[in-house]
Short mmCIF file of C-alpha atoms in Angstrom, two decimals:
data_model
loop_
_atom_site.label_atom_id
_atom_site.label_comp_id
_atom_site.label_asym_id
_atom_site.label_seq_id
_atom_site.Cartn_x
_atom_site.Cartn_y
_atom_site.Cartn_z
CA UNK A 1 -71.77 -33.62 -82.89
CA UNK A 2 -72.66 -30.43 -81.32
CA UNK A 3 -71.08 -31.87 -77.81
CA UNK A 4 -67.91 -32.26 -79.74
CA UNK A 5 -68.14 -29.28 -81.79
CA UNK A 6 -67.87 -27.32 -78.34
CA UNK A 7 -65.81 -29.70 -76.67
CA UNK A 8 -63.05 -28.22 -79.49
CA UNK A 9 -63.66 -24.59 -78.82
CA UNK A 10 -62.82 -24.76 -75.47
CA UNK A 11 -60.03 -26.96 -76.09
CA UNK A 12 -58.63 -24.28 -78.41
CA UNK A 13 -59.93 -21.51 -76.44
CA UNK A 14 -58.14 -22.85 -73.12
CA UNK A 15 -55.20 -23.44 -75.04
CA UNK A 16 -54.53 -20.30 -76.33
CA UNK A 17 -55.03 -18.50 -72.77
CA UNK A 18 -52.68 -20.92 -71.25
CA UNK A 19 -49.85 -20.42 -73.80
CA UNK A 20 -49.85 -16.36 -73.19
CA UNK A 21 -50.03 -17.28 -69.62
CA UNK A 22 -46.86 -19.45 -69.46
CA UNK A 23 -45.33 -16.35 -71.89
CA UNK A 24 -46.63 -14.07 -69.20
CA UNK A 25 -44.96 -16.07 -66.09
CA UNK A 26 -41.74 -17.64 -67.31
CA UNK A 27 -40.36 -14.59 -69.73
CA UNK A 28 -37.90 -12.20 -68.27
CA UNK A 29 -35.17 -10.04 -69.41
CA UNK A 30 -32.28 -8.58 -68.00
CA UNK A 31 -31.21 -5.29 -68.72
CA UNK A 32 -28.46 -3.43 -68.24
CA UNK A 33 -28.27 0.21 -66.53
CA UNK A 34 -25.49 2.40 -65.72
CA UNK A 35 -25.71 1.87 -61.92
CA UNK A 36 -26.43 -1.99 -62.68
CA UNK A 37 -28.20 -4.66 -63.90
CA UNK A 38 -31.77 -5.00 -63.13
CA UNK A 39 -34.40 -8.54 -64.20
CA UNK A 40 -37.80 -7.50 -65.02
CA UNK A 41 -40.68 -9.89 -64.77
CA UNK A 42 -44.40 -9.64 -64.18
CA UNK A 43 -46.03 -12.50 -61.35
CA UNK A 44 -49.83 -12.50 -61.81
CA UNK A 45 -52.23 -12.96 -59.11
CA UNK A 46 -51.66 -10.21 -57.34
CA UNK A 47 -53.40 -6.62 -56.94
CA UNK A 48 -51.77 -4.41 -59.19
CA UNK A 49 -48.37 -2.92 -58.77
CA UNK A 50 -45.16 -2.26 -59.98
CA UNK A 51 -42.23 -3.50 -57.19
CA UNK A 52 -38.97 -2.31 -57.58
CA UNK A 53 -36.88 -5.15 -55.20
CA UNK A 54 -33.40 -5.43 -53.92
CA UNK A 55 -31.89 -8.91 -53.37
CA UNK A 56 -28.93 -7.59 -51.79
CA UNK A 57 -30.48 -5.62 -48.99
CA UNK A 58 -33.63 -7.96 -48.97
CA UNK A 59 -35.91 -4.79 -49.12
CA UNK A 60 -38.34 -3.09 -51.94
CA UNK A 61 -41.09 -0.50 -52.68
CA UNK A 62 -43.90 -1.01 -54.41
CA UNK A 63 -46.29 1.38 -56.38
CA UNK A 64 -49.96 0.77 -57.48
CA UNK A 65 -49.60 2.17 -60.41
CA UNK A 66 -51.02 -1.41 -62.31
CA UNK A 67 -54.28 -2.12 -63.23
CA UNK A 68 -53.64 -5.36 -64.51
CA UNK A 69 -54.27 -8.00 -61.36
CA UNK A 70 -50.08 -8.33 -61.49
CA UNK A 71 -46.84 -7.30 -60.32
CA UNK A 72 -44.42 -5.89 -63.00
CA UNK A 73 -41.38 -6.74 -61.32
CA UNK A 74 -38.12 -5.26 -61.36
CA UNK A 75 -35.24 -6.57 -59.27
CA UNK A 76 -31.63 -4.83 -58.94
CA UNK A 77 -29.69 -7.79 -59.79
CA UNK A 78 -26.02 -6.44 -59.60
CA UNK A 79 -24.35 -3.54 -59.11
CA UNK A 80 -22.07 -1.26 -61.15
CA UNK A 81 -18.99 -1.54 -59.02
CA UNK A 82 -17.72 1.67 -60.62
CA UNK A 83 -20.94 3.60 -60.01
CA UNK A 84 -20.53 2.37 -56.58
CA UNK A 85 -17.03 3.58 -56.15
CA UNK A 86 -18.36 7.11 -58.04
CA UNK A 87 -20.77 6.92 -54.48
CA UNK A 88 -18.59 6.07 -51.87
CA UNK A 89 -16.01 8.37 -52.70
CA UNK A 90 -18.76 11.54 -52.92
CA UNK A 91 -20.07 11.69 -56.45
CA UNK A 92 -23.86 11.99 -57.43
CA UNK A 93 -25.29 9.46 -59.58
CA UNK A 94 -27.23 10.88 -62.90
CA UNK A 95 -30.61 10.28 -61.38
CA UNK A 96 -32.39 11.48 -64.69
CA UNK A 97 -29.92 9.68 -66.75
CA UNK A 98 -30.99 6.39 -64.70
CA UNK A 99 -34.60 6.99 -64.73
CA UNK A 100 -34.50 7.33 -68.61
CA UNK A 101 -32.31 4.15 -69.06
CA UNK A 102 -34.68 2.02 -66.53
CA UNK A 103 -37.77 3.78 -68.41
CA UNK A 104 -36.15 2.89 -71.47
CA UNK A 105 -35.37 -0.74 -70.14
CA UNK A 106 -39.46 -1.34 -69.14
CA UNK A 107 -40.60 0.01 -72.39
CA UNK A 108 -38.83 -2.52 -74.06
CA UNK A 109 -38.92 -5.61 -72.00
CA UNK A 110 -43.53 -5.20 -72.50
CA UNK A 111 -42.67 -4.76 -76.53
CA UNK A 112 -40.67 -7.92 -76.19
CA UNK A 113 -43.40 -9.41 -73.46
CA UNK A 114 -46.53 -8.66 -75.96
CA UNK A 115 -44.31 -10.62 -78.42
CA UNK A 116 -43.58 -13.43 -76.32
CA UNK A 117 -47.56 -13.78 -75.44
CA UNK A 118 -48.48 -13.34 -79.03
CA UNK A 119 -46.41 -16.07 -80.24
CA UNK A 120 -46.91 -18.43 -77.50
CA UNK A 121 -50.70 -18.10 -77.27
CA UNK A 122 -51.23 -18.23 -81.01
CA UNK A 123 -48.30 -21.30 -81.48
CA UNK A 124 -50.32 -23.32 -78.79
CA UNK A 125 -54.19 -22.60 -79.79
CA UNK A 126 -53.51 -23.17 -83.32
CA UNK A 127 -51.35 -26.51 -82.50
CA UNK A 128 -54.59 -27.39 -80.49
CA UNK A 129 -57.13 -26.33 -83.45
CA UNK A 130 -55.13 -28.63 -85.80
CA UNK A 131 -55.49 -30.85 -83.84
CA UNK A 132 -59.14 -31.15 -83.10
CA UNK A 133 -59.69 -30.53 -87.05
CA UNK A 134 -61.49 -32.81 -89.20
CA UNK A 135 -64.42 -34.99 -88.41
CA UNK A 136 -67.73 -33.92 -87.36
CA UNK A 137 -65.97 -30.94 -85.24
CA UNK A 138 -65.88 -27.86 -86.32
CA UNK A 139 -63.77 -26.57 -89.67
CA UNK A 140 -60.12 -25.35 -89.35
CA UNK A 141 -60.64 -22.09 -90.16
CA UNK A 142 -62.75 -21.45 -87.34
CA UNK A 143 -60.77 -22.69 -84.38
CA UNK A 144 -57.64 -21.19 -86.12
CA UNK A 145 -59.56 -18.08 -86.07
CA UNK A 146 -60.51 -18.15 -82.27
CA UNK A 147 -56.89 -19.31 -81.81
CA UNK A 148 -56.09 -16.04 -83.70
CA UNK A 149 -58.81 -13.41 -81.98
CA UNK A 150 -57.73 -15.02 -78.61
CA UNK A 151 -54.19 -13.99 -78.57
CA UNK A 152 -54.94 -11.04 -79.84
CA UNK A 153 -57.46 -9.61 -77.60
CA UNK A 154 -55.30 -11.30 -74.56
CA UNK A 155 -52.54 -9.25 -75.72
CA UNK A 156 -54.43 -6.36 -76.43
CA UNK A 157 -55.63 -6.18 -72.82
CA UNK A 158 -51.95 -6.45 -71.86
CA UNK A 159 -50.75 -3.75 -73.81
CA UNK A 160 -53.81 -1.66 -72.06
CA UNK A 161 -53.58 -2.85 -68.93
CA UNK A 162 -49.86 -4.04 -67.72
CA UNK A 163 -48.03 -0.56 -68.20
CA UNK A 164 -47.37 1.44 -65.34
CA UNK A 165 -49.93 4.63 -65.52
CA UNK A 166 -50.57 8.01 -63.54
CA UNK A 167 -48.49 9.48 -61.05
CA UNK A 168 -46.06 6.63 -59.36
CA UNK A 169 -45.86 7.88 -55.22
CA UNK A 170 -46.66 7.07 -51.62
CA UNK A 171 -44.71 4.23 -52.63
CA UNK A 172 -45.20 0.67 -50.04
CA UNK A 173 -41.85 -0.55 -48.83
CA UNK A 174 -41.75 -4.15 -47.66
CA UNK A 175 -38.88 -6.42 -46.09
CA UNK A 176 -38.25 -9.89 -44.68
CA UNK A 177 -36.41 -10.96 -41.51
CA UNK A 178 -37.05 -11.37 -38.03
CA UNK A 179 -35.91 -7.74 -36.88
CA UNK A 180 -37.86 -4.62 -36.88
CA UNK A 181 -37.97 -3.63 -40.79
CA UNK A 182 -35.47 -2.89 -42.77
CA UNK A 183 -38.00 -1.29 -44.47
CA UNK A 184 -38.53 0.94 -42.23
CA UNK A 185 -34.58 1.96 -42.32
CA UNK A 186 -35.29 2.32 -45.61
CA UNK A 187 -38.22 4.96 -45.42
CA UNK A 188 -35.83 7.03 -42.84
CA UNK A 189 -32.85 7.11 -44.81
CA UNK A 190 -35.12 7.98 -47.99
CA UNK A 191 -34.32 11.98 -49.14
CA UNK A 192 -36.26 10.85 -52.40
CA UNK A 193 -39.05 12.49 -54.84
CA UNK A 194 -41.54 11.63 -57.42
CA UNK A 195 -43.22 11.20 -60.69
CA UNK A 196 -42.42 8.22 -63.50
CA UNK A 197 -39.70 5.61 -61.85
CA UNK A 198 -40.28 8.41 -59.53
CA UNK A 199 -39.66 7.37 -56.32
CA UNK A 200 -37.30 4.68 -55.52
CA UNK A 201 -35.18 2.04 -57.22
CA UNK A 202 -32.71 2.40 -54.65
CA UNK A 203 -30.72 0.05 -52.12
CA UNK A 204 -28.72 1.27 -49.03
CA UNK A 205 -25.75 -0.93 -50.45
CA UNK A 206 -24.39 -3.09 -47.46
CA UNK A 207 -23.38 1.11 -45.90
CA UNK A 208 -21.40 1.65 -49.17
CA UNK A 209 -23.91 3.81 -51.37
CA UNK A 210 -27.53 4.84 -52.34
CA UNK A 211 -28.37 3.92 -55.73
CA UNK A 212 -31.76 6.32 -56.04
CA UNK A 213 -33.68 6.85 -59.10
CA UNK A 214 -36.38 10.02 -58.36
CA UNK A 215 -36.64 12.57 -60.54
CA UNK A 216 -35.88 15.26 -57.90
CA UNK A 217 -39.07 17.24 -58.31
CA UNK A 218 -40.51 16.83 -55.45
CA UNK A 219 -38.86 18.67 -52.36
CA UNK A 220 -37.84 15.78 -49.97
CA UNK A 221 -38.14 15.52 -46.51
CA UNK A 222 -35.45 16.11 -44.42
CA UNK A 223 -34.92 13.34 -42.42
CA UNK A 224 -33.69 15.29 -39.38
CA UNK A 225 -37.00 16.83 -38.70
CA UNK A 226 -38.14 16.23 -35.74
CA UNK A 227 -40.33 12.78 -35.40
CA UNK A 228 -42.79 11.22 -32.86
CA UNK A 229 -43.64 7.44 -32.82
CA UNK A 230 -47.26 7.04 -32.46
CA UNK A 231 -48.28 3.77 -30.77
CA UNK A 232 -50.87 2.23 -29.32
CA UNK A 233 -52.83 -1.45 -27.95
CA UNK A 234 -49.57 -3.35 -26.76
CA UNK A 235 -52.52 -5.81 -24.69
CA UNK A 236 -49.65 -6.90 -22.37
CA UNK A 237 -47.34 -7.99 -25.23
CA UNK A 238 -43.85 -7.08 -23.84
CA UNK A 239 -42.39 -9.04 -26.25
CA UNK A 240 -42.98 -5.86 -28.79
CA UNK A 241 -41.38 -3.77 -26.26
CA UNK A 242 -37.65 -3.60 -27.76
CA UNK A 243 -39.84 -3.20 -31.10
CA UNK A 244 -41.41 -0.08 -29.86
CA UNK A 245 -38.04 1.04 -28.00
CA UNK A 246 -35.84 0.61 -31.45
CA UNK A 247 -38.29 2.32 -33.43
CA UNK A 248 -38.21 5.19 -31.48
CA UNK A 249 -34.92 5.81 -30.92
CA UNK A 250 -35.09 8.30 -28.02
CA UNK A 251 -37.58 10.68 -29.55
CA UNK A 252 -41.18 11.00 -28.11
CA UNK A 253 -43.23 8.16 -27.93
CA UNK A 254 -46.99 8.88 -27.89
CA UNK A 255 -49.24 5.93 -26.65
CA UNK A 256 -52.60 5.91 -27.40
CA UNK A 257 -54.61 3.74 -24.98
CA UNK A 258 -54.89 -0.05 -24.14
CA UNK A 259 -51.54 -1.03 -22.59
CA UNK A 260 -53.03 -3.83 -21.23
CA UNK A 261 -55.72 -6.08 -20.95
CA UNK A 262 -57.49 -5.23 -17.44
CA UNK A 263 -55.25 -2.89 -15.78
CA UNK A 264 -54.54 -5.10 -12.65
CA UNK A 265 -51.67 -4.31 -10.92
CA UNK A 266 -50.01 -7.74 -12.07
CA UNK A 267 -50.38 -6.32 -15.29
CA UNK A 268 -49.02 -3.11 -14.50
CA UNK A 269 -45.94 -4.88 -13.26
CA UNK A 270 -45.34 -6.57 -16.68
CA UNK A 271 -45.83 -3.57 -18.89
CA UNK A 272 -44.63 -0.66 -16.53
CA UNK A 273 -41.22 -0.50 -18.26
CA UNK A 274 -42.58 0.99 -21.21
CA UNK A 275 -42.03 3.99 -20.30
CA UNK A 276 -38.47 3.92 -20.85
CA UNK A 277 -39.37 3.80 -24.63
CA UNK A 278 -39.70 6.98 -25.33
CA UNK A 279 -38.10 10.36 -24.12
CA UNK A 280 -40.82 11.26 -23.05
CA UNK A 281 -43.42 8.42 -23.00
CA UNK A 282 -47.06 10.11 -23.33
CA UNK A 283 -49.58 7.73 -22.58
CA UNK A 284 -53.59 8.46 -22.55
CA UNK A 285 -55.66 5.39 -21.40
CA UNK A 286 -57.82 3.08 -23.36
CA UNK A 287 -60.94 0.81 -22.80
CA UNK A 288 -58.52 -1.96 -21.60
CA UNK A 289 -56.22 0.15 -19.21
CA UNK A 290 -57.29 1.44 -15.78
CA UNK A 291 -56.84 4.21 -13.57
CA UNK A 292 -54.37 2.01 -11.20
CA UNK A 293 -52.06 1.92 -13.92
CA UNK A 294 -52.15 5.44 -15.03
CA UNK A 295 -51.76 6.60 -11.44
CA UNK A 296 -47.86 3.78 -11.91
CA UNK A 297 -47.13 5.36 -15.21
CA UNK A 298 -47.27 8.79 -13.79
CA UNK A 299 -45.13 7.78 -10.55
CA UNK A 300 -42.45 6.06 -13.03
CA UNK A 301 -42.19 9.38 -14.87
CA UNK A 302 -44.78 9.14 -17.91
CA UNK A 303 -46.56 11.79 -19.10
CA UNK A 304 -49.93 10.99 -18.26
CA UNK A 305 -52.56 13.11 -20.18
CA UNK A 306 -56.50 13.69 -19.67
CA UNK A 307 -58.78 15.81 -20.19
CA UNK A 308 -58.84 17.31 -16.41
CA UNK A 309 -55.08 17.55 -17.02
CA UNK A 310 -51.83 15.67 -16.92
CA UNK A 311 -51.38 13.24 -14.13
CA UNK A 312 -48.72 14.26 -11.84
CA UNK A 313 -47.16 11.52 -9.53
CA UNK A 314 -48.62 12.79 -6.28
CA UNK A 315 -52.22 12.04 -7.74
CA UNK A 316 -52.94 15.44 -8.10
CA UNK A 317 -53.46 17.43 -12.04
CA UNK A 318 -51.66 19.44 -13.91
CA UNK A 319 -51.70 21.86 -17.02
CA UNK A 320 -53.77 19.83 -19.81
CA UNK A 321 -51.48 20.92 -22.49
CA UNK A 322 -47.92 19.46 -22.52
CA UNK A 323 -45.31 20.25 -24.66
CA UNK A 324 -43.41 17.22 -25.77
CA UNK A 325 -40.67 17.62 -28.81
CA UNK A 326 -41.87 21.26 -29.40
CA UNK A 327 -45.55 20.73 -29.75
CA UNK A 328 -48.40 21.09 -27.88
CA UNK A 329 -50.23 17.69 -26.56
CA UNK A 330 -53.09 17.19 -25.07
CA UNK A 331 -55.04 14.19 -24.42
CA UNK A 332 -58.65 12.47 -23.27
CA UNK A 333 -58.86 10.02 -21.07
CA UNK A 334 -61.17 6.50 -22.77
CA UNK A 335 -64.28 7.53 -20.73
CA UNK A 336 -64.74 3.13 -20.48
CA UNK A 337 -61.22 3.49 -18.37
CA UNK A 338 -61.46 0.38 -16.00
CA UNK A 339 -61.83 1.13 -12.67
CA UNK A 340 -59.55 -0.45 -9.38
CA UNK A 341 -62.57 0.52 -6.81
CA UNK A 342 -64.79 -1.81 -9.60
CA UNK A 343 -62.69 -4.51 -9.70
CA UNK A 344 -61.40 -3.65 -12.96
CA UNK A 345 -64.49 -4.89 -14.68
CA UNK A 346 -64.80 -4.28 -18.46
CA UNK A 347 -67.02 -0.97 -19.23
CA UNK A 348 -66.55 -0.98 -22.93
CA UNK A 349 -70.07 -0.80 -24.63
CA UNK A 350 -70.18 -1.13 -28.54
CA UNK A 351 -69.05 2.61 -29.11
CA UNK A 352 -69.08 6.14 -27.33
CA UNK A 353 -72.62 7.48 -26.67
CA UNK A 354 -73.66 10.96 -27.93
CA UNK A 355 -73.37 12.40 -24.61
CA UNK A 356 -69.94 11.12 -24.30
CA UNK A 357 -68.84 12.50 -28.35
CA UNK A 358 -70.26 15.88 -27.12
CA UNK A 359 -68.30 15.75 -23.85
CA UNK A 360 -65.52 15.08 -26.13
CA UNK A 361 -66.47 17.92 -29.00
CA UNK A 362 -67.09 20.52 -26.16
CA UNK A 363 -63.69 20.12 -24.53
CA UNK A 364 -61.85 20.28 -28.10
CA UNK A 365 -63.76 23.43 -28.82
CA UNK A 366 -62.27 24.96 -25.12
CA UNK A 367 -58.78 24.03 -26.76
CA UNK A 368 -59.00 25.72 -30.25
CA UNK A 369 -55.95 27.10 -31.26
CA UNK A 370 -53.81 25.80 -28.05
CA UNK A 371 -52.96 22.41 -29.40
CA UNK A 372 -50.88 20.49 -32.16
CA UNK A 373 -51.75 16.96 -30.98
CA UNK A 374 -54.90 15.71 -29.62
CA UNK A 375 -54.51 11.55 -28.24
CA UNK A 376 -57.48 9.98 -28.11
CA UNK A 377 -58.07 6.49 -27.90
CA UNK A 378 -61.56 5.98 -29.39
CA UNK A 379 -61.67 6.85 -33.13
CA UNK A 380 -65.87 6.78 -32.72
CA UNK A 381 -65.32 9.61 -30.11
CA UNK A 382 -63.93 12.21 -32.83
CA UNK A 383 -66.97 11.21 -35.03
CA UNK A 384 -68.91 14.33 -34.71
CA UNK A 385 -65.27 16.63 -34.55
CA UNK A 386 -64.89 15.04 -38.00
CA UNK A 387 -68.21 16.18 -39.26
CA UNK A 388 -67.51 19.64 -38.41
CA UNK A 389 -63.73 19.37 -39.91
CA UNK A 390 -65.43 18.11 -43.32
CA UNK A 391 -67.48 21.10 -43.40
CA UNK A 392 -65.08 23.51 -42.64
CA UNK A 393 -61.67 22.25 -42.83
CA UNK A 394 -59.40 24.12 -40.45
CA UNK A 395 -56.55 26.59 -41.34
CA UNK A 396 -54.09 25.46 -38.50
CA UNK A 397 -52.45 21.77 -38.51
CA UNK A 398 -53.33 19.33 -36.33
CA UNK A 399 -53.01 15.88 -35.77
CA UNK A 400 -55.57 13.31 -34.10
CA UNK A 401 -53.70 10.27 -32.92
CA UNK A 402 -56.13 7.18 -32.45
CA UNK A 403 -55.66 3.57 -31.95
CA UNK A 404 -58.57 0.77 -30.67
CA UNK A 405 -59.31 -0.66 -34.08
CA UNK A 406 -55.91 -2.08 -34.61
CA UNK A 407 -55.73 -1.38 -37.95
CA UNK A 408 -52.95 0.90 -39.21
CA UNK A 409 -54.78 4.26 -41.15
CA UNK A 410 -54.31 8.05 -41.87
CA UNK A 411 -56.86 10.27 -43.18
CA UNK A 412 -56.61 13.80 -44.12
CA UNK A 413 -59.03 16.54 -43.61
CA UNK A 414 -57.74 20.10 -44.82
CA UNK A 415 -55.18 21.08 -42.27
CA UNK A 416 -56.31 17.99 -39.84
CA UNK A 417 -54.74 14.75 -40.28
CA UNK A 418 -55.83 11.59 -38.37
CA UNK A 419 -53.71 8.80 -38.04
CA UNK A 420 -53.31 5.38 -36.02
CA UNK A 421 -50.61 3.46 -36.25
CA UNK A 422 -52.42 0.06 -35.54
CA UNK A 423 -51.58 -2.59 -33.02
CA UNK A 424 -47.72 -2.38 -31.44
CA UNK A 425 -48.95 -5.98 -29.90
CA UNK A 426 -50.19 -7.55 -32.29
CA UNK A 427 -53.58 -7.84 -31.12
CA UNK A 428 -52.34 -8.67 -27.86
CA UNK A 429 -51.12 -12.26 -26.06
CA UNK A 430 -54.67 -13.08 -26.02
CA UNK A 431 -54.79 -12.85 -30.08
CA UNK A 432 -52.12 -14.07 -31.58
CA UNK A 433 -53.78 -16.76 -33.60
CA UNK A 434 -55.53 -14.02 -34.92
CA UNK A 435 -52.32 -13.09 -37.49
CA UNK A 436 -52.96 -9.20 -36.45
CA UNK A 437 -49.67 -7.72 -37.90
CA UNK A 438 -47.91 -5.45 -34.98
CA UNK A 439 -48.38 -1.83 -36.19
CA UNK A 440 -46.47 1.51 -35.51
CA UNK A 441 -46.69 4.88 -37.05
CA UNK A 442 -44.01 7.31 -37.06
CA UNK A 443 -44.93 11.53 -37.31
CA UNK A 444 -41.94 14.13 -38.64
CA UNK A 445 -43.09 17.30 -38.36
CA UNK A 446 -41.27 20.72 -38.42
CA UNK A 447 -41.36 23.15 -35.57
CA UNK A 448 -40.11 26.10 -37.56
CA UNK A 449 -41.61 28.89 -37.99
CA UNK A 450 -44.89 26.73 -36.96
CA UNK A 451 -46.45 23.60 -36.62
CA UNK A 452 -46.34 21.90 -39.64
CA UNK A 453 -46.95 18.10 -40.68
CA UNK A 454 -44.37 16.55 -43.04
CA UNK A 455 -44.65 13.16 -43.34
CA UNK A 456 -46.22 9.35 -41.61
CA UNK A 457 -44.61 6.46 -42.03
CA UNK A 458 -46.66 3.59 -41.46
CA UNK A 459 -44.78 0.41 -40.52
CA UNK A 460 -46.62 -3.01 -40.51
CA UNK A 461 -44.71 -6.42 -39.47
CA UNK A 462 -46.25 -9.95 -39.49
CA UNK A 463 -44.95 -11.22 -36.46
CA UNK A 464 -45.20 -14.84 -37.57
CA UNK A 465 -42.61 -14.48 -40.55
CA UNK A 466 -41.02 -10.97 -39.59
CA UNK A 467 -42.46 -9.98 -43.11
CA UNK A 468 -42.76 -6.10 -43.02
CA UNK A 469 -44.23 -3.70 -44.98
CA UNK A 470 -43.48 0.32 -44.24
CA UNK A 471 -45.21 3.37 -46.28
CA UNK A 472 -44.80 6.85 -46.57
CA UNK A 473 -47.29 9.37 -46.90
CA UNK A 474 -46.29 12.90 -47.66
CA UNK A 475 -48.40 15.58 -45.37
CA UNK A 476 -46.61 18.80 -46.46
CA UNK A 477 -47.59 21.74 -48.92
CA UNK A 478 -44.14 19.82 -50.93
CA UNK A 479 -46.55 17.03 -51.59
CA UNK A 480 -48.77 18.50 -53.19
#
């Protein structure tokens, strides 16, 4: 009796959360906004976050804003083709009146959601308590009422939990296709803001117009600032070569250690036309590279930084500061550089010892106040630099660029910012079964009347599917 009597509370119980959960991931509504129509749905299953998505241009952004385990979906379905002529022939589009409509649109596609869920959840538990009524089981009333406290408290925790709160920025932008991102054209051709729908429902329209909805109070950043593309641990990949060539465009690449595997001249050979990547290309070496290939890099007109100096071609060293797109860059050599006159045998021990992060502290302290950039290959050698920045953040920007851990990051420290920009090789030939994605990170800066950090983007593609994911993260005052 008591077997069965349970047996019909979970039946009713399991019936009630799978009829709010078929509401949840079959209903969808279509709305209708001035610039077009857009389909809002929520997929659960996923961490948090609303996605605004573009099926014409195959590209979206997405905001974890969500602290429901879901994706509130919205997808630009069609477009307004007189809104679209407004665009191409010069007019602005009403961002504010588009953010209220879309605002408008989301607020009442959950009201009709929590009905859906309601209706569903209660139509399916009580079907099931009837069901299982009568007998030794338990009474109607009872499983009617769990039917009844089920869908509400399911929908309850919707209501709480499935609306878009807080700030909406530093939006995510993903794509899919085998070329290098379209969501990364889409973070450079964004001149966008923040706050509500705040950053971008937008679509770069097949070239015809930008459909943008961003409240404007946020100053944007121009996208003709000046930009570097921040690279690093290729591992002999040449295939991601045109990658990092595209990306950069002719502006500055700098590389941040581990162009290849050993160092060999064989490998040198392979790799040695990177340097036509970027104009210039400014390499520092990793734990993988070696001092033959620095010594080619320099020859075929890289900018070759350490901390004795910059490698000129006749083997001999120059200034250690370079200036390279109107900053000031200096690099440190990895002190586990691989050695020709040791075969090129690996040095690398599990991380930098103390000695070697004081080395590294001490020659950082001789360049206070004469450097924008520092490269550095080993994040664990800035360790004890970052202690010090913690406790007193600096006045002056500057930014650390890193790489090793192949994993794409930025941190922020007062005035300091560190970023890497992850794996440009995808782990390397070696590690391709490893499903590394191939990382870059892009720096726009303004020269004018100083030094001053604007923006990262931080591009990831799967090099399996050509999935990509890009992501912007503001670094200016603006931001703020």
């Amino acid at each position: 009796m008591r077997l069965r009597a349970a047996l019909a509370v979970v039946a009713v119980l399991v019936a009630t959360l799978a009829g709010a959960y078929g509401a949840l991931v079959t209903f969808r509504a279509d709305k209708e906004l001035s610039a077009g129509t857009i389909r809002l749905s929520v997929s659960p299953g996923h961490r948090g976050a609303l996605d605004l998505y573009v099926p014409l241009v195959d590209w979206g952004a997405r905001f974890e804003a969500i602290r429901l385990p879901a994706r509130l979906r919205i997808d630009l379905r069609t477009v307004n083709r007189a809104a679209v002529v407004r665009l191409a022939k010069g007019s602005r589009l009403d961002v504010n009146q588009v953010r209220d409509e879309a605002a408008a649109a989301i607020e009442s596609y959950l009201k009709a959601l929590l009905a859906v869920v309601l209706a569903a959840a209660l139509a399916l538990g009580l079907l099931v308590a009837l069901a299982v009524r009568g007998g030794p089981g338990p009474r109607l009333r009872w499983t009617a009422l769990l039917a009844v406290v089920t869908a509400a408290g399911v929908t309850a925790a919707l209501a709480v939990l499935l609306p878009p709160r807080g700030p909406i920025d530093e939006p995510q932008y993903y794509a899919y296709g085998p070329d290098i991102p379209r969501a990364l054209r889409a973070v450079e051709a964004a001149t966008r803001s923040t706050a509500a729908l705040d950053q971008e429902l937008d679509a770069q329209l097949v070239g015809l117009a930008q459909l943008v909805v961003a409240p404007g109070q946020r100053i944007p950043v121009d996208e003709r600032s000046p930009r570097v593309v921040v690279a690093s641990d290729l591992h002999n990949n040449a295939l991601a070569l045109p990658i990092l060539e595209r990306t950069a465009r002719a502006a500055p690449v700098l590389f941040v250690g581990d162009l290849t595997d050993r160092g060999s001249p064989l490998e040198t050979a392979v790799v040695r036309g990177v340097v036509r990547a970027g104009r210039p290309f400014v390499f520092v070496s990793g734990n993988h590279d070696s001092d033959t290939l620095s010594r080619r890099l320099a020859r075929d007109g890289a900018i070759v930084l350490g901390q004795e100096g910059r490698l000129l071609p006749d083997g001999s060293r120059g200034p250690v500061v370079a200036r390279v797109g109107g900053l000031r860059v200096a690099g440190y050599s990895d002190p586990f550089e691989r050695r020709s006159a040791e075969d090129f045998r690996d040095r690398y021990d599990a991380k930098p010892s103390p000695e070697q992060q004081g080395a590294f502290l001490a020659w950082l302290d001789g360049l206070d106040g004469q450097v924008d950039v520092v490269m550095v290959h080993e994040p664990a050698l800035l360790e004890p630099a970052l202690v010090r920045l913690r406790a007193a953040p600096p006045d002056e920007p500057i930014l650390f660029a890193v790489g090793h851990t192949h994993t794409a990051a930025i941190e922020r420290i007062g005035a300091a910012t560190v970023l890497n920009g992850g794996s440009i090789g995808a782990g390397g030939t070696g590690n391709l079964g490893e499903g590394t994605p191939i990382g870059i990170g892009i720096f726009l800066y303004a020269r004018e009347p100083a030094f001053a950090p604007l923006a990262a983007d931080l591009v990831s593609i799967d090099p399996g599917t050509g999935s990509s994911t890009a992501r912007r993260v503001r670094l200016d005052a603006a931001a703020r």
